[in-house]
Short mmCIF file of C-alpha atoms in Angstrom, two decimals:
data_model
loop_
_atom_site.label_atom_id
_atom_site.label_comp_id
_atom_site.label_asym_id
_atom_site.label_seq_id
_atom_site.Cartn_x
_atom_site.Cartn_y
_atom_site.Cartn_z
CA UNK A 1 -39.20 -84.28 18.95
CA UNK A 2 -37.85 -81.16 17.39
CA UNK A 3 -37.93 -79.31 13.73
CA UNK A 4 -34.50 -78.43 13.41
CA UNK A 5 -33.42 -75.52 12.74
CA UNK A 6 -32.71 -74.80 8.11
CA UNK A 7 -30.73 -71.70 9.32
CA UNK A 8 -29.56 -69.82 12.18
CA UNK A 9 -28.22 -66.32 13.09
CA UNK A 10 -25.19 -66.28 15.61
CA UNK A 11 -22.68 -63.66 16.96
CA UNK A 12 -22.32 -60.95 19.13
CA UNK A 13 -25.32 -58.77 18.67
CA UNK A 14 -26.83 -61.22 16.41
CA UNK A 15 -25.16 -60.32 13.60
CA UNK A 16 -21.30 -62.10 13.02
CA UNK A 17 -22.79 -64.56 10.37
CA UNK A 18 -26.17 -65.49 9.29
CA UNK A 19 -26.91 -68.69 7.55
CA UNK A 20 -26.27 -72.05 7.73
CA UNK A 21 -24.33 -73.28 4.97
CA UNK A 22 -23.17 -76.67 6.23
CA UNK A 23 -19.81 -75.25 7.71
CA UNK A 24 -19.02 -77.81 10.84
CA UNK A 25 -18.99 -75.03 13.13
CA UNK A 26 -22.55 -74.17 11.88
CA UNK A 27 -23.76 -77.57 12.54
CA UNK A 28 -22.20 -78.24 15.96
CA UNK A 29 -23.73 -74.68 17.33
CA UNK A 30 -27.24 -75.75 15.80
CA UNK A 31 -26.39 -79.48 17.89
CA UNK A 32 -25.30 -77.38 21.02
CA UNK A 33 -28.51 -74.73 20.83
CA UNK A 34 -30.62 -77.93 20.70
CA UNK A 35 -28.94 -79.73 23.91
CA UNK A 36 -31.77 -78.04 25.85
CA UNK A 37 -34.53 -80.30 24.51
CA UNK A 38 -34.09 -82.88 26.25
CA UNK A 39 -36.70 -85.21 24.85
CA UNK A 40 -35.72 -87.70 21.92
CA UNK A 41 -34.36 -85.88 18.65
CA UNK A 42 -34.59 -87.04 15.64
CA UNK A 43 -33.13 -85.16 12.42
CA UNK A 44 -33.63 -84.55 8.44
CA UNK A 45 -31.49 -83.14 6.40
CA UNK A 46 -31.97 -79.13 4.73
CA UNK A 47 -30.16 -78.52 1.47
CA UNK A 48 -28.22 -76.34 3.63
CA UNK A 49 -26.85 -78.84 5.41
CA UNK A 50 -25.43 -81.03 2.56
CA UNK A 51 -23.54 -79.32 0.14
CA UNK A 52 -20.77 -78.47 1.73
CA UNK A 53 -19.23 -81.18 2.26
CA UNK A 54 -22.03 -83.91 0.90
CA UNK A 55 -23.65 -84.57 3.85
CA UNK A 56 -20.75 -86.63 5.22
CA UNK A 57 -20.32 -83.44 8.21
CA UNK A 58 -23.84 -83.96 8.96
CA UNK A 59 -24.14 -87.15 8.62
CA UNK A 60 -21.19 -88.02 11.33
CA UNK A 61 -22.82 -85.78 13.51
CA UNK A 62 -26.90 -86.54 13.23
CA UNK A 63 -27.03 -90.01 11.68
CA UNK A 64 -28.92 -91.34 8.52
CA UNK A 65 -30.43 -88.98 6.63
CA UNK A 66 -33.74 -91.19 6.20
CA UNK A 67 -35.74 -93.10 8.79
CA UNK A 68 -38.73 -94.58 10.66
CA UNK A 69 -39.62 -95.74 13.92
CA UNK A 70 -43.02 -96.19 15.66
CA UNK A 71 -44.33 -94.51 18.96
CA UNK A 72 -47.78 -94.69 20.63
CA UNK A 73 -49.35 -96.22 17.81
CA UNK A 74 -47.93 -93.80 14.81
CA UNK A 75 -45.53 -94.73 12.30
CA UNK A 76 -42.84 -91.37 11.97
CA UNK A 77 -40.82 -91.45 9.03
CA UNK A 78 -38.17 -89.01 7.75
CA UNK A 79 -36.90 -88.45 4.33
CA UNK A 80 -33.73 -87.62 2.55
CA UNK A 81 -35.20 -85.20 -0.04
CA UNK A 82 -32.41 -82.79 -0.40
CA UNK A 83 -29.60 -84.60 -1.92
CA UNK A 84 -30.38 -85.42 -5.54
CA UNK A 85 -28.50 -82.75 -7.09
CA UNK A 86 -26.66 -83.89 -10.34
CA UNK A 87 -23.19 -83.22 -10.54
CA UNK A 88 -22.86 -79.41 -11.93
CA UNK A 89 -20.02 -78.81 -10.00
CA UNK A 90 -17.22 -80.54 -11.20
CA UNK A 91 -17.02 -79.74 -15.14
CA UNK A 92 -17.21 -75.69 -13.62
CA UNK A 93 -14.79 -76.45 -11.26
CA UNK A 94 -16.93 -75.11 -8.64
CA UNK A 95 -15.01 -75.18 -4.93
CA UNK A 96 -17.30 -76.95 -1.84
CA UNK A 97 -18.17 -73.40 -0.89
CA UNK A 98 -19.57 -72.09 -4.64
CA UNK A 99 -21.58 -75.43 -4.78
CA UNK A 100 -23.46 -74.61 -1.62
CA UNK A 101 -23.43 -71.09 -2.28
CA UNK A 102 -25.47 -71.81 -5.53
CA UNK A 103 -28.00 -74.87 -3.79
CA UNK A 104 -28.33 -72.14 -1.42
CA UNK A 105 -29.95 -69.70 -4.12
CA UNK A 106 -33.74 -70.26 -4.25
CA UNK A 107 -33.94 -69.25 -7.48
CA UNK A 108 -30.13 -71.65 -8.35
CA UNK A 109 -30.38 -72.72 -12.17
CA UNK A 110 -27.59 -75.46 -11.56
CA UNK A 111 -29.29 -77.80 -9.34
CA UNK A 112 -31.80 -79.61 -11.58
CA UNK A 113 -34.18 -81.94 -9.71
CA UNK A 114 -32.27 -82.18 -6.44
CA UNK A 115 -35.54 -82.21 -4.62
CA UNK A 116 -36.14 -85.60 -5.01
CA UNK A 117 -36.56 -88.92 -3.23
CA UNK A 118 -34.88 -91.61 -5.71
CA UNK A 119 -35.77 -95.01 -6.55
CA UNK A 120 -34.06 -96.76 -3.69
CA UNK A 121 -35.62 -94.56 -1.38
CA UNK A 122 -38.85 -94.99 -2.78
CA UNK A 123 -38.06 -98.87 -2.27
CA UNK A 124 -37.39 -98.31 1.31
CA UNK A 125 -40.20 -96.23 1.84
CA UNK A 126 -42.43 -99.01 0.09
CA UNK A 127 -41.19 -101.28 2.49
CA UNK A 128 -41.23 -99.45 5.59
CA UNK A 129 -44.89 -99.26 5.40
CA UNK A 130 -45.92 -102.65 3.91
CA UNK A 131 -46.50 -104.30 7.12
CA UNK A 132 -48.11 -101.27 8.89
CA UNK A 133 -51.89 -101.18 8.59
CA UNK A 134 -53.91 -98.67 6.45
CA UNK A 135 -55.87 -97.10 9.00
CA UNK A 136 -52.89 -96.25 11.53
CA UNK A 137 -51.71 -92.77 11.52
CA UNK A 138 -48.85 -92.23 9.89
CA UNK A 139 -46.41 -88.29 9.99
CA UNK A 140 -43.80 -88.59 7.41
CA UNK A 141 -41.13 -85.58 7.92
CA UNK A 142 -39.77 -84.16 4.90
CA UNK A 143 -37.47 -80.94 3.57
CA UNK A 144 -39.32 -80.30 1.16
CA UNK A 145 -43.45 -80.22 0.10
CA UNK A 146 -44.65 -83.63 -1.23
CA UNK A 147 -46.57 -81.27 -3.57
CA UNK A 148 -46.18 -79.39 -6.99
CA UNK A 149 -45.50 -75.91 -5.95
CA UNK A 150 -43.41 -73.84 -8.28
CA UNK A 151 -40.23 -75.53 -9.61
CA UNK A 152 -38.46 -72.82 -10.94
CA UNK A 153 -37.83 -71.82 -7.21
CA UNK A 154 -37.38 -75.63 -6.42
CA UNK A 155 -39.66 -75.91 -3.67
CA UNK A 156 -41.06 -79.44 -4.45
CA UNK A 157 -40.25 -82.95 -4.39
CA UNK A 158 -39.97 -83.90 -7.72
CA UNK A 159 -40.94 -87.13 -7.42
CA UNK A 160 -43.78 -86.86 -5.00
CA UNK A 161 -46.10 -88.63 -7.60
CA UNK A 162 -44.19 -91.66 -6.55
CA UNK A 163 -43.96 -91.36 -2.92
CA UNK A 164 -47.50 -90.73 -3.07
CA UNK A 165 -48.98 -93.55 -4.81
CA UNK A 166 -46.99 -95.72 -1.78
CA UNK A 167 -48.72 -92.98 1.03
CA UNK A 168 -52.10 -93.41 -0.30
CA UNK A 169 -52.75 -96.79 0.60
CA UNK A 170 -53.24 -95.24 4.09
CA UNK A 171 -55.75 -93.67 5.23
CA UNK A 172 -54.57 -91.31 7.28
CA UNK A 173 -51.00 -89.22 6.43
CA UNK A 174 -49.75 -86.22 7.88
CA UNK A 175 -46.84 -84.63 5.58
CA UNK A 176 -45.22 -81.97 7.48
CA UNK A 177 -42.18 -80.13 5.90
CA UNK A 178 -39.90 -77.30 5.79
CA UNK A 179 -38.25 -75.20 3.05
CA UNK A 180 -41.04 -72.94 1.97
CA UNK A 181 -40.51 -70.63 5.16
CA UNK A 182 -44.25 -70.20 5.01
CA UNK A 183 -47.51 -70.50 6.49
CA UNK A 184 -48.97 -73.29 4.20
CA UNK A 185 -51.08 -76.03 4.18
CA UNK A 186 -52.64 -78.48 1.55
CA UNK A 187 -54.66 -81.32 0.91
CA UNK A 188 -53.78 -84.34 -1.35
CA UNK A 189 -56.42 -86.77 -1.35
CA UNK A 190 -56.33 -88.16 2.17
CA UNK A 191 -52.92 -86.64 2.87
CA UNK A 192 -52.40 -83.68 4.51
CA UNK A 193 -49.69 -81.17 4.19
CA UNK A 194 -48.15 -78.62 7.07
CA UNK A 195 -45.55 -76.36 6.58
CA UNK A 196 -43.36 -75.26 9.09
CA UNK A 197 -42.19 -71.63 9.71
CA UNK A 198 -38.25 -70.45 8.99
CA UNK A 199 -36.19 -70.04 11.74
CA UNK A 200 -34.73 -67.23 9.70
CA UNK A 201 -36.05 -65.44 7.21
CA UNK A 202 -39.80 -66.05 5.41
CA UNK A 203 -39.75 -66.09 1.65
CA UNK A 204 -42.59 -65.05 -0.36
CA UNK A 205 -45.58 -67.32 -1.75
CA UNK A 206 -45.10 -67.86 -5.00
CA UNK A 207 -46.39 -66.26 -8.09
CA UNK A 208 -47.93 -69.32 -9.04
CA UNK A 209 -49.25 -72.97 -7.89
CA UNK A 210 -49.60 -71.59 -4.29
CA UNK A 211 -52.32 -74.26 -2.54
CA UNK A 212 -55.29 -72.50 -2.41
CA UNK A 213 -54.57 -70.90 1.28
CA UNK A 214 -57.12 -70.47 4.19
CA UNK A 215 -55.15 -68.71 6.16
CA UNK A 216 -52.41 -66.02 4.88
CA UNK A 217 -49.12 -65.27 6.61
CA UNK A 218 -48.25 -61.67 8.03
CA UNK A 219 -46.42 -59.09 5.33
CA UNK A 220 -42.87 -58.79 6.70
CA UNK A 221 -40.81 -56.28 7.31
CA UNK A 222 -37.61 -57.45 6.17
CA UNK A 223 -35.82 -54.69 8.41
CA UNK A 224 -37.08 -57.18 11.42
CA UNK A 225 -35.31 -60.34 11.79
CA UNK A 226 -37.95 -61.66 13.82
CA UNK A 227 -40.56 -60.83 12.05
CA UNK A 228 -42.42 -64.20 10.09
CA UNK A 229 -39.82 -66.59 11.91
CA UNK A 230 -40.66 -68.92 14.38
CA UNK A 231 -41.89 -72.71 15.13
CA UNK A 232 -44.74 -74.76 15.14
CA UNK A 233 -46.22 -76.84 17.79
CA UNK A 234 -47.43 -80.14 16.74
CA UNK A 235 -49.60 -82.41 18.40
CA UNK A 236 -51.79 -85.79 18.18
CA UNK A 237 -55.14 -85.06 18.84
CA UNK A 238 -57.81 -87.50 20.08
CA UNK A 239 -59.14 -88.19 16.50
CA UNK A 240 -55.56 -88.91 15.41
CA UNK A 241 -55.42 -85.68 13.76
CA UNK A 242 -52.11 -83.84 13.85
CA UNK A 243 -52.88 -80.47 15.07
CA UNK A 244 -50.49 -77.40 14.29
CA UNK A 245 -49.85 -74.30 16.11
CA UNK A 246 -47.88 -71.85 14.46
CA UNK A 247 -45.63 -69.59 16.63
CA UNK A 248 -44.08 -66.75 16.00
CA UNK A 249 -41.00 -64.22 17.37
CA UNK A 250 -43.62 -61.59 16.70
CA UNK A 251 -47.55 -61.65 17.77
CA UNK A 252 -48.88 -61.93 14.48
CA UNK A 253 -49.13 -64.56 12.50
CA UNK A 254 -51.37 -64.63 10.14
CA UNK A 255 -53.17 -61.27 8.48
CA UNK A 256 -55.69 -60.88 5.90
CA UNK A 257 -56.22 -56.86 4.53
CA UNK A 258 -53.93 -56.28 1.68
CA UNK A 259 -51.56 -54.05 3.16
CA UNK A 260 -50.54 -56.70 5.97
CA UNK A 261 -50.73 -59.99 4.47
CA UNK A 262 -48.13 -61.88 2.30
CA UNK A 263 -50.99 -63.08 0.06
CA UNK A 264 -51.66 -59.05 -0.62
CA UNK A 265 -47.85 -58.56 -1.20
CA UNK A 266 -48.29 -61.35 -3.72
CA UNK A 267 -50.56 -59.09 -6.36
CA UNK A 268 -49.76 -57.41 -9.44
CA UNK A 269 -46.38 -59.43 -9.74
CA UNK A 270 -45.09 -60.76 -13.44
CA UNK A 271 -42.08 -62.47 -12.86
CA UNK A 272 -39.44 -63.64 -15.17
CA UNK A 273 -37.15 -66.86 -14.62
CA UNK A 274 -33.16 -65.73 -14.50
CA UNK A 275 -31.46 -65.45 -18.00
CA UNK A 276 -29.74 -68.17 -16.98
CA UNK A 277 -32.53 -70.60 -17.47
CA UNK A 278 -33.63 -71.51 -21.28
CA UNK A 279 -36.59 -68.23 -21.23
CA UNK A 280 -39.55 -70.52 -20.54
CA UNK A 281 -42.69 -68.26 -21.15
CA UNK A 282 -43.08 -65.75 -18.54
CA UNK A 283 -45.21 -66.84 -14.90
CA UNK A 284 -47.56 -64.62 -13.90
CA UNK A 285 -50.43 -65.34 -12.04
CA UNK A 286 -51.39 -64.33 -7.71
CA UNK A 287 -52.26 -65.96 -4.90
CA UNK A 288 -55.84 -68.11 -5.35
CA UNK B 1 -41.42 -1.44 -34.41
CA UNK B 2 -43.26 -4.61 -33.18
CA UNK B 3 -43.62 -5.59 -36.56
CA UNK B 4 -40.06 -5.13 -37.77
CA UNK B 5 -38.86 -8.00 -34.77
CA UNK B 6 -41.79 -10.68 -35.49
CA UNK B 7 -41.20 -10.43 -39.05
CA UNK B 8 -37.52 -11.63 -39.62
CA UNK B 9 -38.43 -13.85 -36.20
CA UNK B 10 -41.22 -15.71 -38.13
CA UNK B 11 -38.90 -16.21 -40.98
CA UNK B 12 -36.35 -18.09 -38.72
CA UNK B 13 -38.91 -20.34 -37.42
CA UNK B 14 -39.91 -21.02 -40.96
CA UNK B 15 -36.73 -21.84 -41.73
CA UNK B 16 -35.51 -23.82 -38.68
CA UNK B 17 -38.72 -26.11 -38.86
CA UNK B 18 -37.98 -26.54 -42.66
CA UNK B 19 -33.93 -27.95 -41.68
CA UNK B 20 -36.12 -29.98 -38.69
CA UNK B 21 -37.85 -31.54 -41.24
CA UNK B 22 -34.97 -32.21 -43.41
CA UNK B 23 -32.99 -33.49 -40.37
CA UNK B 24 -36.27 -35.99 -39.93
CA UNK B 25 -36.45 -36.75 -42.95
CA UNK B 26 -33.05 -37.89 -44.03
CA UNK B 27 -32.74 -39.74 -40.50
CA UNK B 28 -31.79 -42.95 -41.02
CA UNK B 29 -34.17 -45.81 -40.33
CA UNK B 30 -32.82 -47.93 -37.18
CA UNK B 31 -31.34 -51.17 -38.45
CA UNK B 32 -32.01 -54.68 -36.98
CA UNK B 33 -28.28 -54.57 -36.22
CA UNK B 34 -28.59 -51.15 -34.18
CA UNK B 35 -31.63 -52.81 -32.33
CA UNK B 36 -29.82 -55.79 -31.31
CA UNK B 37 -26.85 -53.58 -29.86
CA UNK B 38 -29.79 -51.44 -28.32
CA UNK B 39 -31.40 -54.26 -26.61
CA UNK B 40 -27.45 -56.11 -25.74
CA UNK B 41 -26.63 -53.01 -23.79
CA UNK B 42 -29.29 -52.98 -21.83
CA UNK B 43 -29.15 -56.77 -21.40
CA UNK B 44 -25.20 -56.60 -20.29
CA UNK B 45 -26.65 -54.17 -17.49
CA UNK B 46 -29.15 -56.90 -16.78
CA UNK B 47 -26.67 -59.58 -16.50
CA UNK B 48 -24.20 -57.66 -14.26
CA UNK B 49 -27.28 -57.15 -11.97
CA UNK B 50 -28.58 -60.62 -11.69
CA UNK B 51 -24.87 -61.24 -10.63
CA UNK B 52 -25.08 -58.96 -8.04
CA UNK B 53 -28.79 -59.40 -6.66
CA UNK B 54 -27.60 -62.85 -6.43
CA UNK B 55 -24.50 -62.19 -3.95
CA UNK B 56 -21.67 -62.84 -7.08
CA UNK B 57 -18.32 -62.22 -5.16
CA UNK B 58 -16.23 -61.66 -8.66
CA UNK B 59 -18.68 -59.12 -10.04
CA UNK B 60 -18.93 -57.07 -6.54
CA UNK B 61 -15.31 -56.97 -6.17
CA UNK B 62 -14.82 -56.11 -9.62
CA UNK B 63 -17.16 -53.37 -9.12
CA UNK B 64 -15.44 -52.65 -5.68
CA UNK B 65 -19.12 -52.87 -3.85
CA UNK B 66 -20.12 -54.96 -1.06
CA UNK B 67 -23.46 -55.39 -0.90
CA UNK B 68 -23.79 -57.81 1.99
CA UNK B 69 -21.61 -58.79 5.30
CA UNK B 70 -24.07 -60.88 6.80
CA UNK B 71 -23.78 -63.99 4.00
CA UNK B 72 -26.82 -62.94 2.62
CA UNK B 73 -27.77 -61.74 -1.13
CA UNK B 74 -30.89 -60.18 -2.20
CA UNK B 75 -31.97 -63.14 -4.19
CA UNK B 76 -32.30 -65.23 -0.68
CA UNK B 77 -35.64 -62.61 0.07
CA UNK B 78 -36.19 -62.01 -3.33
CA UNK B 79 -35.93 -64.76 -5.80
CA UNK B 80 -36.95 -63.71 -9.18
CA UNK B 81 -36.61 -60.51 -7.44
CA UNK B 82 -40.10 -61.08 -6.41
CA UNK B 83 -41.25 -58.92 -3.79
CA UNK B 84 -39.74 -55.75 -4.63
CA UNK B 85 -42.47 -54.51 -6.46
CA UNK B 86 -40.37 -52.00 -8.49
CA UNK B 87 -43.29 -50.90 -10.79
CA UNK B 88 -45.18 -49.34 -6.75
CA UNK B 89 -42.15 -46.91 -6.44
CA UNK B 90 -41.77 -43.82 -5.52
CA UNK B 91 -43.99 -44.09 -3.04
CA UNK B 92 -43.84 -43.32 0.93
CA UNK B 93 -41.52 -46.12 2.49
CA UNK B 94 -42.42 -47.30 5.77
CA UNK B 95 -39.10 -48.27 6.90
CA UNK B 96 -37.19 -45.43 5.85
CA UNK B 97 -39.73 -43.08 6.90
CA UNK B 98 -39.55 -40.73 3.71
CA UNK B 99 -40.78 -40.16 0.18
CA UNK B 100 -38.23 -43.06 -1.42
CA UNK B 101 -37.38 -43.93 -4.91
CA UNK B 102 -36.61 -47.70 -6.14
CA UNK B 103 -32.66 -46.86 -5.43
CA UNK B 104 -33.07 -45.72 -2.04
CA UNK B 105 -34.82 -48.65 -1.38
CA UNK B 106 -32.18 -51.14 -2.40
CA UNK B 107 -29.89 -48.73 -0.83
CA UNK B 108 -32.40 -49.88 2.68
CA UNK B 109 -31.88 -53.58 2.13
CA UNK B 110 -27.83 -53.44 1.48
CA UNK B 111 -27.80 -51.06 4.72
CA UNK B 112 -29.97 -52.95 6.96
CA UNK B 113 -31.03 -56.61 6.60
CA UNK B 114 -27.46 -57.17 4.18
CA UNK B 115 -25.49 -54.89 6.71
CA UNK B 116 -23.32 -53.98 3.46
CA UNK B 117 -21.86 -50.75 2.03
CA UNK B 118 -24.69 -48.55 0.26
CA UNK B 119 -23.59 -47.36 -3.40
CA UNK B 120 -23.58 -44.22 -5.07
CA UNK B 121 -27.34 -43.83 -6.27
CA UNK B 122 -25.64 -43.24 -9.54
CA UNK B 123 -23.23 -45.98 -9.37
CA UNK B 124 -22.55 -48.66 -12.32
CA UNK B 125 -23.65 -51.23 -9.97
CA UNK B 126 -26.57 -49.28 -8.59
CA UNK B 127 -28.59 -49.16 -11.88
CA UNK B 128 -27.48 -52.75 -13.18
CA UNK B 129 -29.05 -53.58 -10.21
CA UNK B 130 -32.54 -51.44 -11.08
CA UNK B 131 -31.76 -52.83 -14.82
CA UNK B 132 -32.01 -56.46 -13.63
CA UNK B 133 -35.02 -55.81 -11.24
CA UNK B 134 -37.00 -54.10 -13.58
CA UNK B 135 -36.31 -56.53 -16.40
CA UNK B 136 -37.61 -59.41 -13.77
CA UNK B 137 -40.58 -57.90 -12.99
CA UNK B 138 -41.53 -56.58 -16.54
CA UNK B 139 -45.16 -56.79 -17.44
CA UNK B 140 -46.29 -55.76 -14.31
CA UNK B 141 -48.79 -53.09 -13.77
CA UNK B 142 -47.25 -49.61 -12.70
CA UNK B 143 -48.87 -48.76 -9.49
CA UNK B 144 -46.26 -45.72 -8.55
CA UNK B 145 -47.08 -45.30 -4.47
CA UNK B 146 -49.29 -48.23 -3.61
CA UNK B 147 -47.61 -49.49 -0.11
#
């Protein structure tokens, strides 16, 4: 099993396009580069690779977009938690490209709650793990964190309340997700969060509502495009713990004096939401 | 001799100060109206800048800049531009190796990670994007060459 890649650089010299904005082409060269692992793959869907076209590209080429299945005594499940977007496109007549071009925009105005899982999700997901006992691990794979962390920049399920009143009737959950492009981790009651690296670029930890953080990333130097990308390697351990190694392009992964970690890049910051949005009060606040 | 220059000198001050003070004193008071434009030009400058830090193609070509050839915009690093840390400039920048202001800085970042065209450091688009950066990050402490 394999995270799949949000984003990808291709090209001659690294450098003909960056991105991955849903484009077919996009998707079959992330398919191809992946050919290599030859053990079972099993995909969910970024935000990247849906508004394009609606997921129908992606779904053609990696199957449903939400799913389970069981193996040596774990139940893996994988949501959809990308594709909630409300229709802002159509009344701007927005082409395919703008859409994605805006979900694409961290800080996108347009997009609402597309983070989401959705009732008949939610139904599914109650389901699903009805018959599977409490104290069985269970790794649930989603986009985005099944945790409040800073809507204006959209990096939360918005209805994790909800999945989470179905999760904790187990006893042991490991929530491992994508889209922050961070070192991160968190604890929910008995759940426990991981999130992955970017296989492009890192973004910054938020002004505000960052989960209090143990370990700090490396400051990057956005002149290095392999500098805070990478993978993680994710194991079962002999308690039924999911252990998580981060790896990274460059040696260093995390840091902790102010001039080298993200969590010291993160001070003295007052930020201000786009005009765009209705002026909530300004966010300040660092990392805890 | 001395005295004959300082004399009529002294009187010119006087009377310069006294048409200073006149000047001052028939100024008139700024009205809400003049505020508001005040503030809307600044904001318009704001506005074009958000458009551009966030990769607008209408605005750039309108401007006849191109800021990025790689698909990127600034706003993909720098949402909210967060992370630019306007209010630590000029300081010495690593990456460029020199003494740098704000504007060679963003000058860096279209150059290198955006592999666009660098502007003018006087351009239209060059300080509507400082106007937009500095508006985001206002109310943050200045800290002029903290790395």
């Amino acid at each position: 099993m394999v995270p799949f890649p949000e984003h990808h650089r291709s090209g001659a010299g690294g450098a003909d396009f960056l991105g991955q904005l849903g484009n077919p082409v996009e998707l079959e060269l992330g398919a191809e580069l992946l050919k290599e692992v030859k053990t079972k793959k099993v995909y969910i869907p970024g935000e990247h690779d849906w508004y394009l076209d609606m997921g129908k590209a992606w779904e053609r080429m990696f199957g449903a977009p939400y799913w389970s299945f069981d193996h040596k005594g774990v139940r893996f499940i994988g949501l959809d938690t990308i594709s909630h977007a409300k229709d802002f496109w159509t009344i701007r007549k927005m082409t395919p490209q703008e859409r994605m071009g805006h979900m694409a925009t961290l800080d996108g105005t347009l997009g609402g709650a597309w983070a989401a899982v959705g009732p008949e999700q939610l139904a599914w997901l109650d389901r699903t793990l009805s018959s599977w006992p409490k104290d069985k691990p269970v790794v649930i794979f989603s986009h985005n964190p099944l945790f409040d962390y800073y809507a204006p920049w959209n990096f939360w399920v918005r209805d994790w309340r909800e999945v989470n009143e179905i999760l904790k009737r187990h006893d042991n959950v490991t929530s491992v997700h994508g889209h922050v492009h961070q070192v991160l981790y968190h604890e929910i009651g008995k759940m426990r969060s991981i999130g992955m690296l970017a296989t492009s670029w890192p973004w910054p930890y938020a002004p505000k509502g960052v989960p209090k953080l143990t370990k700090c990333m490396v400051r990057v130097d956005p002149g290095d495009y392999f500098d805070g990308v990478g993978w993680s390697a994710l194991g079962m351990n002999s308690a039924s713990k999911v252990d998580n190694e981060y790896v990274m392009w460059r040696k260093d992964v995390y840091a902790t004096a102010t001039a080298d970690s993200g969590c010291g890049d993160n001070r003295n910051q007052v930020l201000h939401p786009r005009l765009a949005d209705a002026e909530p009060p300004p966010i300040t606040g660092s990392v805890k | 001799m001395t005295r004959q220059i300082w004399i009529p000198a002294g009187a010119a001050l006087a009377v310069l100060c006294f048409v200073a003070f006149q000047a001052a004193a028939h100024k008139d008071k700024h009205t809400p109206e003049q505020l508001k434009v005040f503030e809307e030009v600044f904001l318009e400058q704001v506005r074009i800048g958000d458009l551009l830090f966030h990769g607008d193609a209408d605005t750039q070509k309108k401007m006849g800049v191109q800021l990025s050839r790689t698909g990127m915009s600034c706003a993909m690093c720098h949402p909210f531009a967060s992370d630019v840390h306007p209010h630590e400039f000029p300081k010495f920048q690593e990456q460029i190796g020199k003494f740098s202001t704000l504007r060679d800085m963003i000058n860096w970042c279209i150059e290198k990670p955006n592999e666009g065209v660098k502007l003018d450091s006087d351009s239209d688009a060059m300080k509507a994007l400082e106007a937009y950066i500095y508006w985001s990050n206002r109310g943050s402490k200045l800290e002029p060459g903290t790395h």
